JSON list of C-alpha atoms in Angstrom, two decimals:
[
{"chain": "A", "resi": 236, "resn": "UNK", "atom": "CA", "xyz": [-29.76, 37.69, -92.41]},
{"chain": "A", "resi": 237, "resn": "UNK", "atom": "CA", "xyz": [-31.30, 35.90, -89.54]},
{"chain": "A", "resi": 238, "resn": "UNK", "atom": "CA", "xyz": [-32.06, 37.08, -86.07]},
{"chain": "A", "resi": 239, "resn": "UNK", "atom": "CA", "xyz": [-28.88, 35.45, -84.83]},
{"chain": "A", "resi": 240, "resn": "UNK", "atom": "CA", "xyz": [-26.89, 38.32, -86.34]},
{"chain": "A", "resi": 241, "resn": "UNK", "atom": "CA", "xyz": [-28.27, 40.99, -83.99]},
{"chain": "A", "resi": 242, "resn": "UNK", "atom": "CA", "xyz": [-25.45, 43.30, -82.98]},
{"chain": "A", "resi": 243, "resn": "UNK", "atom": "CA", "xyz": [-24.58, 44.29, -79.43]},
{"chain": "A", "resi": 244, "resn": "UNK", "atom": "CA", "xyz": [-25.54, 47.91, -79.94]},
{"chain": "A", "resi": 245, "resn": "UNK", "atom": "CA", "xyz": [-29.12, 47.00, -80.79]},
{"chain": "A", "resi": 246, "resn": "UNK", "atom": "CA", "xyz": [-31.71, 47.26, -78.03]},
{"chain": "A", "resi": 247, "resn": "UNK", "atom": "CA", "xyz": [-34.94, 45.46, -78.80]},
{"chain": "A", "resi": 248, "resn": "UNK", "atom": "CA", "xyz": [-38.05, 47.56, -78.32]},
{"chain": "A", "resi": 249, "resn": "UNK", "atom": "CA", "xyz": [-41.42, 48.61, -79.71]},
{"chain": "A", "resi": 250, "resn": "UNK", "atom": "CA", "xyz": [-41.08, 52.38, -79.52]},
{"chain": "A", "resi": 251, "resn": "UNK", "atom": "CA", "xyz": [-42.13, 54.81, -82.27]},
{"chain": "A", "resi": 252, "resn": "UNK", "atom": "CA", "xyz": [-38.44, 55.26, -83.15]},
{"chain": "A", "resi": 253, "resn": "UNK", "atom": "CA", "xyz": [-37.98, 51.50, -83.57]},
{"chain": "A", "resi": 254, "resn": "UNK", "atom": "CA", "xyz": [-41.02, 51.42, -85.86]},
{"chain": "A", "resi": 255, "resn": "UNK", "atom": "CA", "xyz": [-39.64, 53.99, -88.30]},
{"chain": "A", "resi": 256, "resn": "UNK", "atom": "CA", "xyz": [-38.35, 52.66, -91.65]},
{"chain": "A", "resi": 257, "resn": "UNK", "atom": "CA", "xyz": [-34.56, 52.26, -91.59]},
{"chain": "A", "resi": 258, "resn": "UNK", "atom": "CA", "xyz": [-33.85, 54.54, -94.57]},
{"chain": "A", "resi": 259, "resn": "UNK", "atom": "CA", "xyz": [-35.84, 57.35, -92.92]},
{"chain": "A", "resi": 260, "resn": "UNK", "atom": "CA", "xyz": [-33.73, 57.01, -89.77]},
{"chain": "A", "resi": 261, "resn": "UNK", "atom": "CA", "xyz": [-30.50, 56.88, -91.76]},
{"chain": "A", "resi": 262, "resn": "UNK", "atom": "CA", "xyz": [-31.42, 60.05, -93.66]},
{"chain": "A", "resi": 263, "resn": "UNK", "atom": "CA", "xyz": [-32.40, 61.80, -90.42]},
{"chain": "A", "resi": 264, "resn": "UNK", "atom": "CA", "xyz": [-29.16, 60.91, -88.63]},
{"chain": "A", "resi": 265, "resn": "UNK", "atom": "CA", "xyz": [-27.04, 61.95, -91.62]},
{"chain": "A", "resi": 266, "resn": "UNK", "atom": "CA", "xyz": [-28.85, 65.28, -91.86]},
{"chain": "A", "resi": 267, "resn": "UNK", "atom": "CA", "xyz": [-28.49, 65.85, -88.11]},
{"chain": "A", "resi": 268, "resn": "UNK", "atom": "CA", "xyz": [-24.75, 65.18, -88.20]},
{"chain": "A", "resi": 269, "resn": "UNK", "atom": "CA", "xyz": [-24.30, 67.55, -91.15]},
{"chain": "A", "resi": 270, "resn": "UNK", "atom": "CA", "xyz": [-26.16, 70.30, -89.27]},
{"chain": "A", "resi": 271, "resn": "UNK", "atom": "CA", "xyz": [-24.09, 69.74, -86.11]},
{"chain": "A", "resi": 272, "resn": "UNK", "atom": "CA", "xyz": [-20.83, 69.88, -88.04]},
{"chain": "A", "resi": 273, "resn": "UNK", "atom": "CA", "xyz": [-21.99, 73.09, -89.77]},
{"chain": "A", "resi": 274, "resn": "UNK", "atom": "CA", "xyz": [-22.68, 74.84, -86.47]},
{"chain": "A", "resi": 275, "resn": "UNK", "atom": "CA", "xyz": [-20.08, 77.48, -85.46]},
{"chain": "A", "resi": 276, "resn": "UNK", "atom": "CA", "xyz": [-18.00, 76.32, -82.54]},
{"chain": "A", "resi": 277, "resn": "UNK", "atom": "CA", "xyz": [-18.52, 79.64, -80.75]},
{"chain": "A", "resi": 278, "resn": "UNK", "atom": "CA", "xyz": [-22.27, 78.92, -80.37]},
{"chain": "A", "resi": 279, "resn": "UNK", "atom": "CA", "xyz": [-21.75, 76.75, -77.32]},
{"chain": "A", "resi": 280, "resn": "UNK", "atom": "CA", "xyz": [-25.40, 76.96, -76.29]},
{"chain": "A", "resi": 281, "resn": "UNK", "atom": "CA", "xyz": [-26.41, 75.32, -79.60]},
{"chain": "A", "resi": 282, "resn": "UNK", "atom": "CA", "xyz": [-24.58, 72.11, -78.75]},
{"chain": "A", "resi": 283, "resn": "UNK", "atom": "CA", "xyz": [-26.44, 71.97, -75.45]},
{"chain": "A", "resi": 284, "resn": "UNK", "atom": "CA", "xyz": [-29.71, 72.19, -77.37]},
{"chain": "A", "resi": 285, "resn": "UNK", "atom": "CA", "xyz": [-28.55, 69.37, -79.68]},
{"chain": "A", "resi": 286, "resn": "UNK", "atom": "CA", "xyz": [-27.84, 67.22, -76.63]},
{"chain": "A", "resi": 287, "resn": "UNK", "atom": "CA", "xyz": [-31.34, 67.91, -75.33]},
{"chain": "A", "resi": 288, "resn": "UNK", "atom": "CA", "xyz": [-32.82, 66.93, -78.72]},
{"chain": "A", "resi": 289, "resn": "UNK", "atom": "CA", "xyz": [-30.91, 63.64, -78.65]},
{"chain": "A", "resi": 290, "resn": "UNK", "atom": "CA", "xyz": [-32.10, 63.10, -75.09]},
{"chain": "A", "resi": 291, "resn": "UNK", "atom": "CA", "xyz": [-35.70, 63.48, -76.28]},
{"chain": "A", "resi": 292, "resn": "UNK", "atom": "CA", "xyz": [-35.07, 60.93, -79.03]},
{"chain": "A", "resi": 293, "resn": "UNK", "atom": "CA", "xyz": [-33.58, 58.52, -76.50]},
{"chain": "A", "resi": 294, "resn": "UNK", "atom": "CA", "xyz": [-36.61, 59.02, -74.26]},
{"chain": "A", "resi": 295, "resn": "UNK", "atom": "CA", "xyz": [-39.00, 58.36, -77.16]},
{"chain": "A", "resi": 296, "resn": "UNK", "atom": "CA", "xyz": [-37.00, 55.25, -78.09]},
{"chain": "A", "resi": 297, "resn": "UNK", "atom": "CA", "xyz": [-36.92, 54.07, -74.45]},
{"chain": "A", "resi": 298, "resn": "UNK", "atom": "CA", "xyz": [-33.13, 53.81, -74.53]},
{"chain": "A", "resi": 299, "resn": "UNK", "atom": "CA", "xyz": [-31.62, 54.39, -71.05]},
{"chain": "A", "resi": 300, "resn": "UNK", "atom": "CA", "xyz": [-29.01, 57.11, -70.63]},
{"chain": "A", "resi": 301, "resn": "UNK", "atom": "CA", "xyz": [-26.58, 54.56, -69.17]},
{"chain": "A", "resi": 302, "resn": "UNK", "atom": "CA", "xyz": [-26.84, 52.46, -72.32]},
{"chain": "A", "resi": 303, "resn": "UNK", "atom": "CA", "xyz": [-25.85, 55.44, -74.48]},
{"chain": "A", "resi": 304, "resn": "UNK", "atom": "CA", "xyz": [-23.10, 56.70, -72.16]},
{"chain": "A", "resi": 305, "resn": "UNK", "atom": "CA", "xyz": [-21.48, 53.27, -71.95]},
{"chain": "A", "resi": 306, "resn": "UNK", "atom": "CA", "xyz": [-21.23, 53.09, -75.74]},
{"chain": "A", "resi": 307, "resn": "UNK", "atom": "CA", "xyz": [-19.84, 56.59, -76.00]},
{"chain": "A", "resi": 308, "resn": "UNK", "atom": "CA", "xyz": [-16.55, 55.18, -74.68]},
{"chain": "A", "resi": 309, "resn": "UNK", "atom": "CA", "xyz": [-15.70, 54.38, -78.29]},
{"chain": "A", "resi": 310, "resn": "UNK", "atom": "CA", "xyz": [-14.67, 58.02, -78.75]},
{"chain": "A", "resi": 311, "resn": "UNK", "atom": "CA", "xyz": [-11.99, 57.90, -76.04]},
{"chain": "A", "resi": 312, "resn": "UNK", "atom": "CA", "xyz": [-9.13, 58.12, -78.61]},
{"chain": "A", "resi": 313, "resn": "UNK", "atom": "CA", "xyz": [-10.65, 61.32, -80.00]},
{"chain": "A", "resi": 314, "resn": "UNK", "atom": "CA", "xyz": [-10.96, 62.70, -76.49]},
{"chain": "A", "resi": 315, "resn": "UNK", "atom": "CA", "xyz": [-7.26, 62.03, -75.91]},
{"chain": "A", "resi": 316, "resn": "UNK", "atom": "CA", "xyz": [-6.44, 63.85, -79.15]},
{"chain": "A", "resi": 317, "resn": "UNK", "atom": "CA", "xyz": [-8.61, 66.81, -78.14]},
{"chain": "A", "resi": 318, "resn": "UNK", "atom": "CA", "xyz": [-6.95, 67.04, -74.71]},
{"chain": "A", "resi": 319, "resn": "UNK", "atom": "CA", "xyz": [-3.53, 67.43, -76.37]},
{"chain": "A", "resi": 320, "resn": "UNK", "atom": "CA", "xyz": [-4.61, 70.19, -78.75]},
{"chain": "A", "resi": 321, "resn": "UNK", "atom": "CA", "xyz": [-4.40, 73.10, -76.26]},
{"chain": "A", "resi": 322, "resn": "UNK", "atom": "CA", "xyz": [-0.81, 72.10, -75.43]},
{"chain": "A", "resi": 323, "resn": "UNK", "atom": "CA", "xyz": [0.54, 71.67, -78.98]},
{"chain": "A", "resi": 324, "resn": "UNK", "atom": "CA", "xyz": [-1.43, 74.25, -80.99]},
{"chain": "A", "resi": 325, "resn": "UNK", "atom": "CA", "xyz": [0.19, 77.57, -81.86]},
{"chain": "A", "resi": 326, "resn": "UNK", "atom": "CA", "xyz": [-1.11, 81.12, -81.53]},
{"chain": "A", "resi": 327, "resn": "UNK", "atom": "CA", "xyz": [-2.26, 83.23, -78.59]},
{"chain": "A", "resi": 328, "resn": "UNK", "atom": "CA", "xyz": [-1.84, 81.54, -75.22]},
{"chain": "A", "resi": 329, "resn": "UNK", "atom": "CA", "xyz": [-3.49, 81.93, -71.84]},
{"chain": "A", "resi": 330, "resn": "UNK", "atom": "CA", "xyz": [-2.66, 80.58, -68.37]},
{"chain": "A", "resi": 331, "resn": "UNK", "atom": "CA", "xyz": [-5.15, 78.10, -66.89]},
{"chain": "A", "resi": 332, "resn": "UNK", "atom": "CA", "xyz": [-4.30, 76.64, -63.46]},
{"chain": "A", "resi": 333, "resn": "UNK", "atom": "CA", "xyz": [-0.65, 77.39, -64.10]},
{"chain": "A", "resi": 334, "resn": "UNK", "atom": "CA", "xyz": [-0.64, 75.78, -67.53]},
{"chain": "A", "resi": 335, "resn": "UNK", "atom": "CA", "xyz": [0.07, 77.69, -70.73]},
{"chain": "A", "resi": 336, "resn": "UNK", "atom": "CA", "xyz": [-2.66, 76.73, -73.21]},
{"chain": "A", "resi": 337, "resn": "UNK", "atom": "CA", "xyz": [-3.33, 77.82, -76.76]},
{"chain": "A", "resi": 338, "resn": "UNK", "atom": "CA", "xyz": [-6.59, 79.70, -77.34]},
{"chain": "A", "resi": 339, "resn": "UNK", "atom": "CA", "xyz": [-6.97, 78.15, -80.78]},
{"chain": "A", "resi": 340, "resn": "UNK", "atom": "CA", "xyz": [-6.21, 74.77, -79.27]},
{"chain": "A", "resi": 341, "resn": "UNK", "atom": "CA", "xyz": [-8.93, 75.18, -76.65]},
{"chain": "A", "resi": 342, "resn": "UNK", "atom": "CA", "xyz": [-11.48, 76.10, -79.30]},
{"chain": "A", "resi": 343, "resn": "UNK", "atom": "CA", "xyz": [-10.32, 73.20, -81.45]},
{"chain": "A", "resi": 344, "resn": "UNK", "atom": "CA", "xyz": [-10.60, 70.77, -78.53]},
{"chain": "A", "resi": 345, "resn": "UNK", "atom": "CA", "xyz": [-14.10, 72.00, -77.75]},
{"chain": "A", "resi": 346, "resn": "UNK", "atom": "CA", "xyz": [-15.04, 71.68, -81.43]},
{"chain": "A", "resi": 347, "resn": "UNK", "atom": "CA", "xyz": [-13.84, 68.07, -81.61]},
{"chain": "A", "resi": 348, "resn": "UNK", "atom": "CA", "xyz": [-15.40, 67.03, -78.31]},
{"chain": "A", "resi": 349, "resn": "UNK", "atom": "CA", "xyz": [-18.79, 68.66, -78.85]},
{"chain": "A", "resi": 350, "resn": "UNK", "atom": "CA", "xyz": [-19.36, 67.67, -82.46]},
{"chain": "A", "resi": 351, "resn": "UNK", "atom": "CA", "xyz": [-17.73, 64.25, -82.12]},
{"chain": "A", "resi": 352, "resn": "UNK", "atom": "CA", "xyz": [-19.75, 63.34, -79.03]},
{"chain": "A", "resi": 353, "resn": "UNK", "atom": "CA", "xyz": [-23.03, 64.41, -80.62]},
{"chain": "A", "resi": 354, "resn": "UNK", "atom": "CA", "xyz": [-22.26, 62.49, -83.80]},
{"chain": "A", "resi": 355, "resn": "UNK", "atom": "CA", "xyz": [-21.36, 59.33, -81.91]},
{"chain": "A", "resi": 356, "resn": "UNK", "atom": "CA", "xyz": [-24.45, 59.65, -79.68]},
{"chain": "A", "resi": 357, "resn": "UNK", "atom": "CA", "xyz": [-26.70, 59.98, -82.75]},
{"chain": "A", "resi": 358, "resn": "UNK", "atom": "CA", "xyz": [-25.06, 56.90, -84.28]},
{"chain": "A", "resi": 359, "resn": "UNK", "atom": "CA", "xyz": [-25.50, 54.95, -81.05]},
{"chain": "A", "resi": 360, "resn": "UNK", "atom": "CA", "xyz": [-29.21, 55.79, -80.99]},
{"chain": "A", "resi": 361, "resn": "UNK", "atom": "CA", "xyz": [-29.53, 54.73, -84.62]},
{"chain": "A", "resi": 362, "resn": "UNK", "atom": "CA", "xyz": [-27.81, 51.40, -83.91]},
{"chain": "A", "resi": 363, "resn": "UNK", "atom": "CA", "xyz": [-29.83, 50.90, -80.72]},
{"chain": "A", "resi": 364, "resn": "UNK", "atom": "CA", "xyz": [-33.14, 51.19, -82.60]},
{"chain": "A", "resi": 365, "resn": "UNK", "atom": "CA", "xyz": [-32.24, 49.54, -85.92]},
{"chain": "A", "resi": 366, "resn": "UNK", "atom": "CA", "xyz": [-31.07, 45.97, -86.54]},
{"chain": "A", "resi": 367, "resn": "UNK", "atom": "CA", "xyz": [-28.21, 45.14, -88.87]},
{"chain": "A", "resi": 368, "resn": "UNK", "atom": "CA", "xyz": [-30.49, 43.63, -91.47]},
{"chain": "A", "resi": 369, "resn": "UNK", "atom": "CA", "xyz": [-32.69, 46.72, -91.37]},
{"chain": "A", "resi": 370, "resn": "UNK", "atom": "CA", "xyz": [-29.67, 48.99, -91.76]},
{"chain": "A", "resi": 371, "resn": "UNK", "atom": "CA", "xyz": [-28.60, 47.13, -94.88]},
{"chain": "A", "resi": 372, "resn": "UNK", "atom": "CA", "xyz": [-32.10, 47.34, -96.29]},
{"chain": "A", "resi": 373, "resn": "UNK", "atom": "CA", "xyz": [-32.12, 51.04, -95.52]},
{"chain": "A", "resi": 374, "resn": "UNK", "atom": "CA", "xyz": [-28.86, 51.57, -97.37]},
{"chain": "A", "resi": 375, "resn": "UNK", "atom": "CA", "xyz": [-30.31, 49.63, -100.28]},
{"chain": "A", "resi": 376, "resn": "UNK", "atom": "CA", "xyz": [-33.41, 51.84, -100.35]},
{"chain": "A", "resi": 377, "resn": "UNK", "atom": "CA", "xyz": [-31.22, 54.95, -100.26]},
{"chain": "A", "resi": 378, "resn": "UNK", "atom": "CA", "xyz": [-29.59, 53.78, -103.50]},
{"chain": "A", "resi": 379, "resn": "UNK", "atom": "CA", "xyz": [-26.15, 53.12, -102.04]},
{"chain": "A", "resi": 380, "resn": "UNK", "atom": "CA", "xyz": [-24.02, 51.28, -104.63]},
{"chain": "A", "resi": 381, "resn": "UNK", "atom": "CA", "xyz": [-25.30, 47.66, -104.57]},
{"chain": "A", "resi": 382, "resn": "UNK", "atom": "CA", "xyz": [-21.77, 46.24, -104.49]},
{"chain": "A", "resi": 383, "resn": "UNK", "atom": "CA", "xyz": [-20.98, 48.09, -101.25]},
{"chain": "A", "resi": 384, "resn": "UNK", "atom": "CA", "xyz": [-24.22, 46.89, -99.67]},
{"chain": "A", "resi": 385, "resn": "UNK", "atom": "CA", "xyz": [-23.46, 43.29, -100.65]},
{"chain": "A", "resi": 386, "resn": "UNK", "atom": "CA", "xyz": [-19.91, 43.50, -99.29]},
{"chain": "A", "resi": 387, "resn": "UNK", "atom": "CA", "xyz": [-21.23, 44.85, -95.98]},
{"chain": "A", "resi": 388, "resn": "UNK", "atom": "CA", "xyz": [-23.91, 42.14, -95.90]},
{"chain": "A", "resi": 389, "resn": "UNK", "atom": "CA", "xyz": [-21.43, 39.29, -96.39]},
{"chain": "A", "resi": 390, "resn": "UNK", "atom": "CA", "xyz": [-18.95, 40.86, -93.98]},
{"chain": "A", "resi": 391, "resn": "UNK", "atom": "CA", "xyz": [-21.60, 40.89, -91.25]},
{"chain": "A", "resi": 392, "resn": "UNK", "atom": "CA", "xyz": [-22.93, 37.45, -92.15]},
{"chain": "A", "resi": 393, "resn": "UNK", "atom": "CA", "xyz": [-19.56, 35.69, -92.17]},
{"chain": "A", "resi": 394, "resn": "UNK", "atom": "CA", "xyz": [-17.83, 37.75, -89.48]},
{"chain": "A", "resi": 395, "resn": "UNK", "atom": "CA", "xyz": [-19.02, 35.32, -86.82]},
{"chain": "A", "resi": 396, "resn": "UNK", "atom": "CA", "xyz": [-17.93, 32.38, -88.96]},
{"chain": "A", "resi": 397, "resn": "UNK", "atom": "CA", "xyz": [-14.38, 33.72, -89.28]},
{"chain": "A", "resi": 398, "resn": "UNK", "atom": "CA", "xyz": [-14.28, 34.56, -85.57]},
{"chain": "A", "resi": 399, "resn": "UNK", "atom": "CA", "xyz": [-15.33, 31.03, -84.70]},
{"chain": "A", "resi": 400, "resn": "UNK", "atom": "CA", "xyz": [-12.63, 29.70, -87.02]},
{"chain": "A", "resi": 401, "resn": "UNK", "atom": "CA", "xyz": [-10.04, 31.80, -85.18]},
{"chain": "A", "resi": 402, "resn": "UNK", "atom": "CA", "xyz": [-11.31, 30.46, -81.86]},
{"chain": "A", "resi": 403, "resn": "UNK", "atom": "CA", "xyz": [-10.94, 26.83, -83.01]},
{"chain": "A", "resi": 404, "resn": "UNK", "atom": "CA", "xyz": [-7.41, 27.50, -84.27]},
{"chain": "A", "resi": 405, "resn": "UNK", "atom": "CA", "xyz": [-6.48, 29.09, -80.92]},
{"chain": "A", "resi": 406, "resn": "UNK", "atom": "CA", "xyz": [-7.88, 26.11, -79.01]},
{"chain": "A", "resi": 407, "resn": "UNK", "atom": "CA", "xyz": [-5.94, 23.75, -81.31]},
{"chain": "A", "resi": 408, "resn": "UNK", "atom": "CA", "xyz": [-2.68, 25.61, -80.62]},
{"chain": "A", "resi": 409, "resn": "UNK", "atom": "CA", "xyz": [-3.24, 25.70, -76.87]},
{"chain": "A", "resi": 410, "resn": "UNK", "atom": "CA", "xyz": [-4.16, 21.99, -76.78]},
{"chain": "A", "resi": 411, "resn": "UNK", "atom": "CA", "xyz": [-0.70, 21.30, -78.22]},
{"chain": "A", "resi": 412, "resn": "UNK", "atom": "CA", "xyz": [1.00, 23.34, -75.50]},
{"chain": "A", "resi": 413, "resn": "UNK", "atom": "CA", "xyz": [1.55, 26.54, -77.47]},
{"chain": "A", "resi": 414, "resn": "UNK", "atom": "CA", "xyz": [1.79, 29.82, -75.53]},
{"chain": "A", "resi": 415, "resn": "UNK", "atom": "CA", "xyz": [2.66, 33.24, -76.89]},
{"chain": "A", "resi": 416, "resn": "UNK", "atom": "CA", "xyz": [5.62, 34.33, -74.79]},
{"chain": "A", "resi": 417, "resn": "UNK", "atom": "CA", "xyz": [7.66, 36.56, -77.06]},
{"chain": "A", "resi": 418, "resn": "UNK", "atom": "CA", "xyz": [8.80, 37.59, -80.51]},
{"chain": "A", "resi": 419, "resn": "UNK", "atom": "CA", "xyz": [10.07, 34.08, -81.33]},
{"chain": "A", "resi": 420, "resn": "UNK", "atom": "CA", "xyz": [6.47, 32.83, -81.34]},
{"chain": "A", "resi": 421, "resn": "UNK", "atom": "CA", "xyz": [5.24, 35.44, -83.80]},
{"chain": "A", "resi": 422, "resn": "UNK", "atom": "CA", "xyz": [6.09, 33.17, -86.72]},
{"chain": "A", "resi": 423, "resn": "UNK", "atom": "CA", "xyz": [3.52, 30.65, -85.50]},
{"chain": "A", "resi": 424, "resn": "UNK", "atom": "CA", "xyz": [0.87, 33.35, -85.24]},
{"chain": "A", "resi": 425, "resn": "UNK", "atom": "CA", "xyz": [1.79, 34.58, -88.73]},
{"chain": "A", "resi": 426, "resn": "UNK", "atom": "CA", "xyz": [1.33, 31.07, -90.13]},
{"chain": "A", "resi": 427, "resn": "UNK", "atom": "CA", "xyz": [-2.04, 30.83, -88.36]},
{"chain": "A", "resi": 428, "resn": "UNK", "atom": "CA", "xyz": [-3.10, 34.14, -89.90]},
{"chain": "A", "resi": 429, "resn": "UNK", "atom": "CA", "xyz": [-2.03, 32.90, -93.33]},
{"chain": "A", "resi": 430, "resn": "UNK", "atom": "CA", "xyz": [-3.97, 29.65, -92.88]},
{"chain": "A", "resi": 431, "resn": "UNK", "atom": "CA", "xyz": [-7.03, 31.63, -91.79]},
{"chain": "A", "resi": 432, "resn": "UNK", "atom": "CA", "xyz": [-6.78, 33.84, -94.87]},
{"chain": "A", "resi": 433, "resn": "UNK", "atom": "CA", "xyz": [-6.57, 30.81, -97.18]},
{"chain": "A", "resi": 434, "resn": "UNK", "atom": "CA", "xyz": [-9.54, 29.12, -95.52]},
{"chain": "A", "resi": 435, "resn": "UNK", "atom": "CA", "xyz": [-11.57, 32.32, -95.73]},
{"chain": "A", "resi": 436, "resn": "UNK", "atom": "CA", "xyz": [-10.67, 32.78, -99.40]},
{"chain": "A", "resi": 437, "resn": "UNK", "atom": "CA", "xyz": [-11.61, 29.18, -100.24]},
{"chain": "A", "resi": 438, "resn": "UNK", "atom": "CA", "xyz": [-14.88, 29.54, -98.32]},
{"chain": "A", "resi": 439, "resn": "UNK", "atom": "CA", "xyz": [-15.65, 32.71, -100.29]},
{"chain": "A", "resi": 440, "resn": "UNK", "atom": "CA", "xyz": [-15.03, 30.90, -103.58]},
{"chain": "A", "resi": 441, "resn": "UNK", "atom": "CA", "xyz": [-17.35, 28.06, -102.57]},
{"chain": "A", "resi": 442, "resn": "UNK", "atom": "CA", "xyz": [-20.08, 30.49, -101.50]},
{"chain": "A", "resi": 443, "resn": "UNK", "atom": "CA", "xyz": [-19.72, 32.44, -104.76]},
{"chain": "A", "resi": 444, "resn": "UNK", "atom": "CA", "xyz": [-20.03, 29.29, -106.87]},
{"chain": "A", "resi": 445, "resn": "UNK", "atom": "CA", "xyz": [-23.04, 28.20, -104.83]},
{"chain": "A", "resi": 446, "resn": "UNK", "atom": "CA", "xyz": [-24.69, 31.58, -105.43]},
{"chain": "A", "resi": 447, "resn": "UNK", "atom": "CA", "xyz": [-24.04, 31.46, -109.17]},
{"chain": "A", "resi": 448, "resn": "UNK", "atom": "CA", "xyz": [-25.50, 27.96, -109.37]},
{"chain": "A", "resi": 449, "resn": "UNK", "atom": "CA", "xyz": [-28.66, 29.35, -107.78]},
{"chain": "A", "resi": 450, "resn": "UNK", "atom": "CA", "xyz": [-29.07, 32.17, -110.29]},
{"chain": "A", "resi": 451, "resn": "UNK", "atom": "CA", "xyz": [-27.02, 35.00, -108.78]},
{"chain": "A", "resi": 452, "resn": "UNK", "atom": "CA", "xyz": [-26.42, 37.64, -111.46]},
{"chain": "A", "resi": 453, "resn": "UNK", "atom": "CA", "xyz": [-24.59, 40.38, -109.54]},
{"chain": "A", "resi": 454, "resn": "UNK", "atom": "CA", "xyz": [-27.39, 41.88, -107.46]},
{"chain": "A", "resi": 455, "resn": "UNK", "atom": "CA", "xyz": [-29.30, 40.68, -104.43]},
{"chain": "A", "resi": 456, "resn": "UNK", "atom": "CA", "xyz": [-33.10, 40.74, -104.55]},
{"chain": "A", "resi": 457, "resn": "UNK", "atom": "CA", "xyz": [-34.94, 43.18, -102.28]},
{"chain": "A", "resi": 458, "resn": "UNK", "atom": "CA", "xyz": [-37.18, 40.96, -100.19]},
{"chain": "A", "resi": 459, "resn": "UNK", "atom": "CA", "xyz": [-38.81, 43.59, -97.99]},
{"chain": "A", "resi": 460, "resn": "UNK", "atom": "CA", "xyz": [-40.25, 46.63, -99.74]},
{"chain": "A", "resi": 461, "resn": "UNK", "atom": "CA", "xyz": [-40.84, 49.25, -97.07]},
{"chain": "A", "resi": 462, "resn": "UNK", "atom": "CA", "xyz": [-42.89, 52.29, -98.00]},
{"chain": "A", "resi": 463, "resn": "UNK", "atom": "CA", "xyz": [-42.43, 55.46, -95.98]},
{"chain": "A", "resi": 464, "resn": "UNK", "atom": "CA", "xyz": [-45.51, 57.57, -95.38]},
{"chain": "A", "resi": 465, "resn": "UNK", "atom": "CA", "xyz": [-45.44, 61.37, -95.21]},
{"chain": "A", "resi": 466, "resn": "UNK", "atom": "CA", "xyz": [-46.14, 61.18, -91.48]},
{"chain": "A", "resi": 467, "resn": "UNK", "atom": "CA", "xyz": [-43.15, 58.88, -90.94]},
{"chain": "A", "resi": 468, "resn": "UNK", "atom": "CA", "xyz": [-40.86, 61.19, -92.91]},
{"chain": "A", "resi": 469, "resn": "UNK", "atom": "CA", "xyz": [-42.11, 64.12, -90.84]},
{"chain": "A", "resi": 470, "resn": "UNK", "atom": "CA", "xyz": [-41.49, 62.22, -87.61]},
{"chain": "A", "resi": 471, "resn": "UNK", "atom": "CA", "xyz": [-38.01, 61.13, -88.69]},
{"chain": "A", "resi": 472, "resn": "UNK", "atom": "CA", "xyz": [-36.94, 64.55, -89.97]},
{"chain": "A", "resi": 473, "resn": "UNK", "atom": "CA", "xyz": [-38.17, 66.36, -86.86]},
{"chain": "A", "resi": 474, "resn": "UNK", "atom": "CA", "xyz": [-34.71, 65.97, -85.26]},
{"chain": "A", "resi": 475, "resn": "UNK", "atom": "CA", "xyz": [-32.61, 67.44, -88.12]},
{"chain": "A", "resi": 476, "resn": "UNK", "atom": "CA", "xyz": [-35.25, 70.13, -88.77]},
{"chain": "A", "resi": 477, "resn": "UNK", "atom": "CA", "xyz": [-35.11, 71.34, -85.16]},
{"chain": "A", "resi": 478, "resn": "UNK", "atom": "CA", "xyz": [-31.31, 71.15, -85.27]},
{"chain": "A", "resi": 479, "resn": "UNK", "atom": "CA", "xyz": [-31.28, 73.23, -88.47]},
{"chain": "A", "resi": 480, "resn": "UNK", "atom": "CA", "xyz": [-33.25, 76.00, -86.76]},
{"chain": "A", "resi": 481, "resn": "UNK", "atom": "CA", "xyz": [-30.73, 75.99, -83.90]},
{"chain": "A", "resi": 482, "resn": "UNK", "atom": "CA", "xyz": [-27.83, 76.06, -86.37]},
{"chain": "A", "resi": 483, "resn": "UNK", "atom": "CA", "xyz": [-29.25, 79.08, -88.19]},
{"chain": "A", "resi": 484, "resn": "UNK", "atom": "CA", "xyz": [-29.74, 80.90, -84.89]},
{"chain": "A", "resi": 485, "resn": "UNK", "atom": "CA", "xyz": [-26.16, 79.99, -83.96]},
{"chain": "A", "resi": 486, "resn": "UNK", "atom": "CA", "xyz": [-24.86, 81.76, -87.07]},
{"chain": "A", "resi": 487, "resn": "UNK", "atom": "CA", "xyz": [-27.16, 84.77, -86.64]},
{"chain": "A", "resi": 488, "resn": "UNK", "atom": "CA", "xyz": [-26.72, 85.45, -82.91]}
]
């Protein structure tokens, strides 16, 4: 996968976090998310500490706070769901500013917002410091099923191709005076979607035959062998290790 496939979440840099092997970062983020999810929702102070830890990682990676906050907008649907929970949940209720809210709903909303936001922020930092190609290599090193890695690789590689095909079809329709004005035009869009599916399927068959003719036997070769030193593992696992200590204290206190 060439450099032209860099995703929008990636922020080029030369920080110590960028330099870490991708599978070490993937393992660290997964462990951190597991620890955050395992933290009792009543330990509100613990989630503040987790936010500080992520802030330190962002500082070490030289990723601006605005960059992270802008990409946290992806969790807006979950925020909307959390806001509704105090109104629809059952159980004991309290009055807040003249509104009758469920106590269980308030705790549930806090649980979703705190853990969801921290998980998304950790994922954003991972994507900001790791390219798509590196992520796929990391998944390969972590022994993810090869078929899943290959599917993800081709999806990323040919996503831009399919998008460009859709753009050309749209331009072709508009050049012939077509405008989507109502339900009666949906049939044209459905035919366009069908044509796009057929073209994509035929392209996939051609690519598959080309791969077989070049010796493809069901697995992609690992071009870059990345060894992780003990120091790199220690650096990568510092985040989940610190979070684990906070989680234990959250259960004890």
